[in-house]
Structures are given as C-alpha cells and as structure tokens.
Coordinates of C-alpha atoms in Angstrom, one line a residue:
M518 CA 50.4 83.6 129.7
T519 CA 54.2 84.8 129.7
T520 CA 55.6 85.5 126.8
A521 CA 59.9 85.0 126.4
T522 CA 62.7 87.6 125.2
T523 CA 65.5 86.9 123.0
S524 CA 68.7 88.9 123.5
H525 CA 69.1 88.8 119.4
P526 CA 68.4 91.8 117.7
K527 CA 65.0 91.7 115.5
K528 CA 65.9 89.7 112.0
P529 CA 68.7 92.1 110.6
R530 CA 68.0 92.6 106.7
R531 CA 70.0 91.6 104.3
T532 CA 71.0 93.1 100.8
G533 CA 73.6 92.4 97.5
A534 CA 76.0 94.4 98.7
Q535 CA 76.9 93.4 102.5
Q536 CA 77.3 89.7 100.6
G537 CA 75.4 88.1 102.7
R538 CA 75.7 89.7 105.9
P539 CA 73.3 90.4 109.1
S540 CA 72.9 94.7 108.7
V541 CA 72.0 97.3 111.7
G542 CA 70.7 100.8 111.6
I543 CA 72.6 103.1 113.7
R544 CA 69.3 103.9 115.4
E545 CA 68.8 99.8 116.2
L546 CA 72.3 99.9 116.9
K547 CA 72.1 102.8 120.0
A548 CA 69.2 100.9 121.1
K549 CA 70.2 97.2 120.7
A550 CA 74.2 96.7 121.2
S551 CA 74.5 94.7 124.0
A552 CA 72.4 92.2 122.3
I553 CA 74.7 92.8 118.9
V554 CA 77.7 92.4 120.6
E555 CA 77.0 89.5 122.6
D556 CA 75.4 88.3 119.0
V557 CA 79.0 89.4 117.7
K558 CA 80.9 87.2 120.5
N559 CA 78.6 84.0 121.0
R560 CA 77.8 83.5 116.7
R561 CA 81.2 85.0 115.8
V562 CA 78.9 86.9 112.8
T563 CA 79.9 90.1 111.5
Y564 CA 77.6 93.1 111.3
A565 CA 77.2 95.6 108.7
V566 CA 76.2 98.9 110.6
T567 CA 74.5 101.0 108.1
K568 CA 73.7 105.0 108.3
R569 CA 70.9 105.4 105.2
G570 CA 71.3 102.3 103.6
A571 CA 74.8 102.3 103.4
V572 CA 77.3 100.4 105.1
E573 CA 79.6 102.7 107.2
A574 CA 81.2 100.4 109.5
L575 CA 81.6 96.3 110.4
I576 CA 81.5 94.9 113.7
V577 CA 83.6 91.5 113.8
P578 CA 84.8 89.1 116.5
A579 CA 87.8 90.8 118.4
D580 CA 90.0 88.3 117.0
A581 CA 89.2 88.5 113.9
G582 CA 90.1 92.8 113.9
E583 CA 93.3 91.5 116.2
R584 CA 94.0 89.3 113.3
L585 CA 93.6 91.9 111.0
L586 CA 95.7 94.4 112.7
A587 CA 98.1 92.3 113.1
Q588 CA 98.8 91.4 109.2
P589 CA 102.4 92.6 108.1
E590 CA 101.0 94.4 104.8
A591 CA 99.1 96.4 107.4
E592 CA 102.3 97.2 108.8
S593 CA 103.9 98.2 104.9
A594 CA 100.8 100.2 104.1
W595 CA 101.3 102.5 107.2
E596 CA 105.1 102.6 106.8
A597 CA 104.2 103.3 102.4
W598 CA 101.9 105.9 103.8
D599 CA 104.5 108.0 106.0
A600 CA 106.6 108.0 103.6
L601 CA 104.0 109.7 101.5
V602 CA 102.9 111.7 104.0
T603 CA 107.0 112.9 104.2
S604 CA 107.4 113.4 100.5
L605 CA 104.8 115.3 99.7
A606 CA 105.5 117.9 103.3
T607 CA 109.1 118.2 101.9
G608 CA 107.9 119.1 98.3
G609 CA 109.5 115.8 97.1
G610 CA 112.7 117.9 96.3
K611 CA 111.0 119.9 93.3
Q612 CA 110.7 122.9 92.7
T613 CA 106.9 124.7 93.9
R614 CA 105.1 126.8 91.6
S615 CA 101.6 128.9 92.0
A616 CA 98.9 127.4 90.2
V617 CA 98.4 130.8 88.1
E618 CA 101.8 129.9 86.8
E619 CA 100.9 126.6 86.7
L620 CA 98.0 127.4 84.2
E621 CA 100.2 130.7 82.2
R622 CA 102.8 127.1 81.3
M623 CA 99.9 125.1 79.8
R624 CA 98.6 128.1 77.7
R625 CA 101.8 128.8 76.6

C-alpha cells in the first residue's frame, strides 16, 4: 500500500490574534518553505509567521503586496518620515541643551 503525500503543510494552528489566517512557526517555515509559497500562490492565502507564538511577519500573495506598496498613503508616509528625520537631524532650528541643563531648569 502506498501513501499519498500532499504538498500542503500540515493543518495550521489558528489563534484569535491571527484573525483566522493560517500560521506557521519559523522552524516549520524553514522546513516547508516551498510548499507554503505554493499554497500562498495557488490558494491566495496569507500566512502569519510566528516566533515563540508571536506573529513576526506575514506571507502574502505577490500582487497583494505590490498593491499595498503602490498606495499613495505609503508614499506620503515615507515623505513625512523623511521630513521628521531631517528636522530632528538639523535640530529643527531650536537651541539645544544638555540633559543636565534641562533637569536643572525643571527643578527650579
């Protein structure tokens, strides 16, 4: 008697924090990466990658990820981040004080 093998990973665990999506541990991902990627591609599912029970990353179909990256909000968020970094790096035009000076001012 022969046993049939499937390319799908074992039935994923589900927790409430993962919003009903299948999850895979980091070690299982290393062992079954090809099967998981095929599952994401063919069934268009999103996997939550967990490390010690906490979700660390998501594996999503490529076109879904590209749509997220192409959204204009993502562009404006990066522009806002760059503006903040530039402002903080230049001091924002404010005079700087040491932490000791600031504590002395607060204690007065």
